[in-house]
Amino acid sequence: MARKSIKSDAVKLKGETAKKAPPLPAGADQPTNYAEQQGHGGETRQTTSDAALTMTTQQGIPIADAQNSLKAGLRGPTLLEDFILREKIFHFDHERIPERVVHARGYGAHGVFELTDSLADYTRADVLSTVGQQTEVFVRFSTVAGNKGSRDLARDVRGFAVKMYTKQGNWDIVGNNIPVFFIPGRDQFPT
């Protein structure tokens, strides 16, 4: 038995008509090789052979259709087996990013680190071995215990962090400074 095309298999319910996909706007990215198919409800499904244009889940699994969910029958309830829908609901529900617990208040700057003297005798790190090499860095100064609205003069530990974006991977250097000890006197020091 020969397999029928998807268009001829489409179920047309009473009062419904097959829908055509709207034309792409001018300048939109168009896949080099695509095929339009229609699902059971007349919706357009597009597939592509270009790996760069394939939509995936968070785990990298290719998705053929992200607009519709799995249902029990044509008009039935949504099934819990639809992991793509569960993933979309999870991301929608968890979008709020809470404030940091520590080092919430801080200031940062982007820059470039350039090595002037080689330290190849002491390390194998490329960023400290090649003279003249420029490496992108991000530096952040912060207070440890204060939230975003805290005072600058609080009796608090200060944080200093450097992130170097090296060829071997990101290198994080973290430091703390205690300009004034956070316990006012020796009698109040916990033992």
PDB file of C-alpha atoms in Angstrom:
ATOM      1  CA  MET A   1       0.000   0.000   0.000  1.00  0.00           C
ATOM      2  CA  ALA A   2       1.447   3.355  -1.028  1.00  0.00           C
ATOM      3  CA  ARG A   3       1.741   6.044   1.635  1.00  0.00           C
ATOM      4  CA  LYS A   4      -0.478   9.074   1.060  1.00  0.00           C
ATOM      5  CA  SER A   5       0.860  12.597   1.354  1.00  0.00           C
ATOM      6  CA  ILE A   6       0.164  14.483   4.563  1.00  0.00           C
ATOM      7  CA  LYS A   7      -1.992  17.059   2.761  1.00  0.00           C
ATOM      8  CA  SER A   8      -4.441  14.380   1.620  1.00  0.00           C
ATOM      9  CA  ASP A   9      -4.502  12.858   5.127  1.00  0.00           C
ATOM     10  CA  ALA A  10      -5.486  16.151   6.781  1.00  0.00           C
ATOM     11  CA  VAL A  11      -8.801  15.868   8.583  1.00  0.00           C
ATOM     12  CA  LYS A  12     -11.123  18.735   7.755  1.00  0.00           C
ATOM     13  CA  LEU A  13     -13.673  19.303  10.503  1.00  0.00           C
ATOM     14  CA  LYS A  14     -17.077  20.829   9.837  1.00  0.00           C
ATOM     15  CA  GLY A  15     -16.827  24.597   9.316  1.00  0.00           C
ATOM     16  CA  GLU A  16     -13.002  24.640   9.118  1.00  0.00           C
ATOM     17  CA  THR A  17     -10.830  25.486   6.154  1.00  0.00           C
ATOM     18  CA  ALA A  18      -7.165  24.726   5.569  1.00  0.00           C
ATOM     19  CA  LYS A  19      -4.980  27.718   6.432  1.00  0.00           C
ATOM     20  CA  LYS A  20      -2.044  28.965   4.392  1.00  0.00           C
ATOM     21  CA  ALA A  21       1.140  30.209   6.029  1.00  0.00           C
ATOM     22  CA  PRO A  22       1.545  34.002   5.843  1.00  0.00           C
ATOM     23  CA  PRO A  23       4.367  35.227   3.581  1.00  0.00           C
ATOM     24  CA  LEU A  24       7.681  35.988   5.276  1.00  0.00           C
ATOM     25  CA  PRO A  25       8.513  39.688   5.723  1.00  0.00           C
ATOM     26  CA  ALA A  26      11.188  41.203   3.492  1.00  0.00           C
ATOM     27  CA  GLY A  27      14.692  40.517   4.798  1.00  0.00           C
ATOM     28  CA  ALA A  28      13.625  37.579   6.995  1.00  0.00           C
ATOM     29  CA  ASP A  29      15.943  34.585   7.249  1.00  0.00           C
ATOM     30  CA  GLN A  30      14.685  31.899   4.935  1.00  0.00           C
ATOM     31  CA  PRO A  31      15.905  28.313   5.140  1.00  0.00           C
ATOM     32  CA  THR A  32      17.643  27.036   2.034  1.00  0.00           C
ATOM     33  CA  ASN A  33      15.575  23.846   1.952  1.00  0.00           C
ATOM     34  CA  TYR A  34      12.156  23.552   3.589  1.00  0.00           C
ATOM     35  CA  ALA A  35       8.923  21.701   3.122  1.00  0.00           C
ATOM     36  CA  GLU A  36       5.495  22.874   4.258  1.00  0.00           C
ATOM     37  CA  GLN A  37       3.117  20.294   5.630  1.00  0.00           C
ATOM     38  CA  GLN A  38      -0.306  20.672   7.173  1.00  0.00           C
ATOM     39  CA  GLY A  39      -1.355  19.080  10.429  1.00  0.00           C
ATOM     40  CA  HIS A  40      -4.742  17.681  11.394  1.00  0.00           C
ATOM     41  CA  GLY A  41      -6.218  21.099  12.194  1.00  0.00           C
ATOM     42  CA  GLY A  42      -4.967  22.715   8.976  1.00  0.00           C
ATOM     43  CA  GLU A  43      -2.029  24.444  10.701  1.00  0.00           C
ATOM     44  CA  THR A  44       1.171  24.837   8.714  1.00  0.00           C
ATOM     45  CA  ARG A  45       4.200  22.876   9.878  1.00  0.00           C
ATOM     46  CA  GLN A  46       7.584  23.742   8.488  1.00  0.00           C
ATOM     47  CA  THR A  47      10.638  21.538   8.600  1.00  0.00           C
ATOM     48  CA  THR A  48      14.162  22.394   7.552  1.00  0.00           C
ATOM     49  CA  SER A  49      17.322  20.514   6.682  1.00  0.00           C
ATOM     50  CA  ASP A  50      19.556  23.384   7.880  1.00  0.00           C
ATOM     51  CA  ALA A  51      20.994  22.498  11.313  1.00  0.00           C
ATOM     52  CA  ALA A  52      21.417  26.186  12.200  1.00  0.00           C
ATOM     53  CA  LEU A  53      17.702  26.860  11.717  1.00  0.00           C
ATOM     54  CA  THR A  54      16.425  23.850  13.685  1.00  0.00           C
ATOM     55  CA  MET A  55      14.642  24.741  16.933  1.00  0.00           C
ATOM     56  CA  THR A  56      15.624  22.565  19.919  1.00  0.00           C
ATOM     57  CA  THR A  57      14.666  21.964  23.547  1.00  0.00           C
ATOM     58  CA  GLN A  58      16.971  22.902  26.432  1.00  0.00           C
ATOM     59  CA  GLN A  59      18.544  19.439  26.122  1.00  0.00           C
ATOM     60  CA  GLY A  60      19.240  19.898  22.388  1.00  0.00           C
ATOM     61  CA  ILE A  61      16.467  17.647  21.071  1.00  0.00           C
ATOM     62  CA  PRO A  62      15.130  18.957  17.715  1.00  0.00           C
ATOM     63  CA  ILE A  63      11.514  20.217  17.789  1.00  0.00           C
ATOM     64  CA  ALA A  64       9.315  19.820  14.723  1.00  0.00           C
ATOM     65  CA  ASP A  65       6.313  21.732  16.104  1.00  0.00           C
ATOM     66  CA  ALA A  66       6.429  24.112  19.089  1.00  0.00           C
ATOM     67  CA  GLN A  67       3.014  25.729  18.543  1.00  0.00           C
ATOM     68  CA  ASN A  68       0.800  22.721  19.304  1.00  0.00           C
ATOM     69  CA  SER A  69       0.729  20.302  22.236  1.00  0.00           C
ATOM     70  CA  LEU A  70       0.062  16.578  22.431  1.00  0.00           C
ATOM     71  CA  LYS A  71      -3.619  15.821  22.973  1.00  0.00           C
ATOM     72  CA  ALA A  72      -5.745  12.731  23.521  1.00  0.00           C
ATOM     73  CA  GLY A  73      -7.476  12.668  20.136  1.00  0.00           C
ATOM     74  CA  LEU A  74      -8.204  15.618  17.872  1.00  0.00           C
ATOM     75  CA  ARG A  75      -9.985  17.752  20.505  1.00  0.00           C
ATOM     76  CA  GLY A  76      -9.010  15.959  23.729  1.00  0.00           C
ATOM     77  CA  PRO A  77      -7.169  17.229  26.824  1.00  0.00           C
ATOM     78  CA  THR A  78      -3.439  17.998  26.769  1.00  0.00           C
ATOM     79  CA  LEU A  79      -1.280  15.049  27.786  1.00  0.00           C
ATOM     80  CA  LEU A  80       1.350  15.163  30.526  1.00  0.00           C
ATOM     81  CA  GLU A  81       3.708  13.258  28.216  1.00  0.00           C
ATOM     82  CA  ASP A  82       4.265  16.498  26.252  1.00  0.00           C
ATOM     83  CA  PHE A  83       7.684  17.385  27.682  1.00  0.00           C
ATOM     84  CA  ILE A  84       8.045  20.376  25.324  1.00  0.00           C
ATOM     85  CA  LEU A  85       4.896  21.984  26.778  1.00  0.00           C
ATOM     86  CA  ARG A  86       6.069  21.220  30.331  1.00  0.00           C
ATOM     87  CA  GLU A  87       9.422  22.867  29.538  1.00  0.00           C
ATOM     88  CA  LYS A  88       7.683  25.976  28.145  1.00  0.00           C
ATOM     89  CA  ILE A  89       5.432  26.232  31.235  1.00  0.00           C
ATOM     90  CA  PHE A  90       8.459  25.823  33.526  1.00  0.00           C
ATOM     91  CA  HIS A  91      10.298  28.707  31.831  1.00  0.00           C
ATOM     92  CA  PHE A  92       7.198  30.907  31.853  1.00  0.00           C
ATOM     93  CA  ASP A  93       6.649  30.224  35.556  1.00  0.00           C
ATOM     94  CA  HIS A  94      10.289  30.720  36.612  1.00  0.00           C
ATOM     95  CA  GLU A  95      11.221  33.906  34.748  1.00  0.00           C
ATOM     96  CA  ARG A  96      11.612  36.146  37.819  1.00  0.00           C
ATOM     97  CA  ILE A  97      15.252  36.428  38.800  1.00  0.00           C
ATOM     98  CA  PRO A  98      15.603  37.061  42.547  1.00  0.00           C
ATOM     99  CA  GLU A  99      18.141  39.459  44.061  1.00  0.00           C
ATOM    100  CA  ARG A 100      21.491  37.988  44.997  1.00  0.00           C
ATOM    101  CA  VAL A 101      21.804  36.900  48.622  1.00  0.00           C
ATOM    102  CA  VAL A 102      25.408  38.083  49.048  1.00  0.00           C
ATOM    103  CA  HIS A 103      27.331  40.730  47.097  1.00  0.00           C
ATOM    104  CA  ALA A 104      23.999  42.145  45.860  1.00  0.00           C
ATOM    105  CA  ARG A 105      25.261  45.726  45.705  1.00  0.00           C
ATOM    106  CA  GLY A 106      28.195  46.282  43.433  1.00  0.00           C
ATOM    107  CA  TYR A 107      29.721  48.038  40.471  1.00  0.00           C
ATOM    108  CA  GLY A 108      31.556  46.508  37.545  1.00  0.00           C
ATOM    109  CA  ALA A 109      33.607  47.391  34.496  1.00  0.00           C
ATOM    110  CA  HIS A 110      34.768  45.646  31.333  1.00  0.00           C
ATOM    111  CA  GLY A 111      38.358  46.012  30.194  1.00  0.00           C
ATOM    112  CA  VAL A 112      41.432  44.412  28.669  1.00  0.00           C
ATOM    113  CA  PHE A 113      44.393  42.786  30.458  1.00  0.00           C
ATOM    114  CA  GLU A 114      47.688  42.972  28.555  1.00  0.00           C
ATOM    115  CA  LEU A 115      50.748  41.055  29.773  1.00  0.00           C
ATOM    116  CA  THR A 116      54.014  43.055  29.720  1.00  0.00           C
ATOM    117  CA  ASP A 117      56.439  40.564  31.357  1.00  0.00           C
ATOM    118  CA  SER A 118      56.257  36.804  30.811  1.00  0.00           C
ATOM    119  CA  LEU A 119      55.631  34.546  33.803  1.00  0.00           C
ATOM    120  CA  ALA A 120      56.254  31.341  31.825  1.00  0.00           C
ATOM    121  CA  ASP A 121      58.831  30.205  34.431  1.00  0.00           C
ATOM    122  CA  TYR A 122      56.071  30.050  37.058  1.00  0.00           C
ATOM    123  CA  THR A 123      52.919  29.027  35.188  1.00  0.00           C
ATOM    124  CA  ARG A 124      51.570  27.276  32.108  1.00  0.00           C
ATOM    125  CA  ALA A 125      48.588  29.631  31.877  1.00  0.00           C
ATOM    126  CA  ASP A 126      48.581  31.172  28.415  1.00  0.00           C
ATOM    127  CA  VAL A 127      47.258  34.492  29.713  1.00  0.00           C
ATOM    128  CA  LEU A 128      50.389  34.900  31.912  1.00  0.00           C
ATOM    129  CA  SER A 129      52.943  33.444  29.473  1.00  0.00           C
ATOM    130  CA  THR A 130      52.544  35.291  26.163  1.00  0.00           C
ATOM    131  CA  VAL A 131      53.822  38.892  26.259  1.00  0.00           C
ATOM    132  CA  GLY A 132      51.545  41.385  24.507  1.00  0.00           C
ATOM    133  CA  GLN A 133      48.514  39.104  24.536  1.00  0.00           C
ATOM    134  CA  GLN A 134      45.297  40.966  25.301  1.00  0.00           C
ATOM    135  CA  THR A 135      42.575  39.238  27.319  1.00  0.00           C
ATOM    136  CA  GLU A 136      39.032  40.519  27.913  1.00  0.00           C
ATOM    137  CA  VAL A 137      38.237  40.968  31.627  1.00  0.00           C
ATOM    138  CA  PHE A 138      35.320  41.955  33.827  1.00  0.00           C
ATOM    139  CA  VAL A 139      35.986  43.448  37.278  1.00  0.00           C
ATOM    140  CA  ARG A 140      33.372  43.877  40.026  1.00  0.00           C
ATOM    141  CA  PHE A 141      33.570  45.706  43.360  1.00  0.00           C
ATOM    142  CA  SER A 142      30.866  44.944  45.928  1.00  0.00           C
ATOM    143  CA  THR A 143      29.742  44.907  49.541  1.00  0.00           C
ATOM    144  CA  VAL A 144      29.077  41.469  51.008  1.00  0.00           C
ATOM    145  CA  ALA A 145      26.100  41.731  53.365  1.00  0.00           C
ATOM    146  CA  GLY A 146      24.241  44.781  52.078  1.00  0.00           C
ATOM    147  CA  ASN A 147      21.297  44.632  49.716  1.00  0.00           C
ATOM    148  CA  LYS A 148      20.824  46.986  46.743  1.00  0.00           C
ATOM    149  CA  GLY A 149      19.727  49.907  48.933  1.00  0.00           C
ATOM    150  CA  SER A 150      22.408  49.597  51.634  1.00  0.00           C
ATOM    151  CA  ARG A 151      24.790  52.366  52.747  1.00  0.00           C
ATOM    152  CA  ASP A 152      28.340  52.769  51.437  1.00  0.00           C
ATOM    153  CA  LEU A 153      29.738  53.331  54.928  1.00  0.00           C
ATOM    154  CA  ALA A 154      28.345  50.153  56.483  1.00  0.00           C
ATOM    155  CA  ARG A 155      30.748  48.118  58.606  1.00  0.00           C
ATOM    156  CA  ASP A 156      30.983  45.377  56.007  1.00  0.00           C
ATOM    157  CA  VAL A 157      33.428  43.203  54.099  1.00  0.00           C
ATOM    158  CA  ARG A 158      34.246  44.440  50.584  1.00  0.00           C
ATOM    159  CA  GLY A 159      34.371  42.100  47.605  1.00  0.00           C
ATOM    160  CA  PHE A 160      36.635  42.249  44.557  1.00  0.00           C
ATOM    161  CA  ALA A 161      36.220  39.817  41.673  1.00  0.00           C
ATOM    162  CA  VAL A 162      37.963  39.503  38.292  1.00  0.00           C
ATOM    163  CA  LYS A 163      36.742  37.290  35.452  1.00  0.00           C
ATOM    164  CA  MET A 164      39.265  36.740  32.660  1.00  0.00           C
ATOM    165  CA  TYR A 165      37.938  35.353  29.366  1.00  0.00           C
ATOM    166  CA  THR A 166      40.998  33.340  28.298  1.00  0.00           C
ATOM    167  CA  LYS A 167      41.524  30.942  25.390  1.00  0.00           C
ATOM    168  CA  GLN A 168      41.683  28.097  27.925  1.00  0.00           C
ATOM    169  CA  GLY A 169      38.329  29.050  29.488  1.00  0.00           C
ATOM    170  CA  ASN A 170      37.013  31.573  31.997  1.00  0.00           C
ATOM    171  CA  TRP A 171      39.283  32.276  34.969  1.00  0.00           C
ATOM    172  CA  ASP A 172      37.620  33.698  38.089  1.00  0.00           C
ATOM    173  CA  ILE A 173      39.703  35.436  40.746  1.00  0.00           C
ATOM    174  CA  VAL A 174      37.756  36.303  43.891  1.00  0.00           C
ATOM    175  CA  GLY A 175      38.914  38.389  46.823  1.00  0.00           C
ATOM    176  CA  ASN A 176      37.537  39.915  50.021  1.00  0.00           C
ATOM    177  CA  ASN A 177      38.875  42.878  51.962  1.00  0.00           C
ATOM    178  CA  ILE A 178      38.036  43.809  55.529  1.00  0.00           C
ATOM    179  CA  PRO A 179      38.946  47.533  55.828  1.00  0.00           C
ATOM    180  CA  VAL A 180      37.274  47.774  59.248  1.00  0.00           C
ATOM    181  CA  PHE A 181      36.627  44.588  61.178  1.00  0.00           C
ATOM    182  CA  PHE A 182      32.879  43.975  61.271  1.00  0.00           C
ATOM    183  CA  ILE A 183      32.832  43.317  65.052  1.00  0.00           C
ATOM    184  CA  PRO A 184      33.348  46.641  66.891  1.00  0.00           C
ATOM    185  CA  GLY A 185      35.335  45.333  69.883  1.00  0.00           C
ATOM    186  CA  ARG A 186      37.106  42.269  71.250  1.00  0.00           C
ATOM    187  CA  ASP A 187      34.504  41.847  73.995  1.00  0.00           C
ATOM    188  CA  GLN A 188      31.805  41.242  71.366  1.00  0.00           C
ATOM    189  CA  PHE A 189      33.833  38.663  69.441  1.00  0.00           C
ATOM    190  CA  PRO A 190      32.069  35.263  69.497  1.00  0.00           C
ATOM    191  CA  THR A 191      34.060  32.487  71.162  1.00  0.00           C
TER     192      THR A 191
END
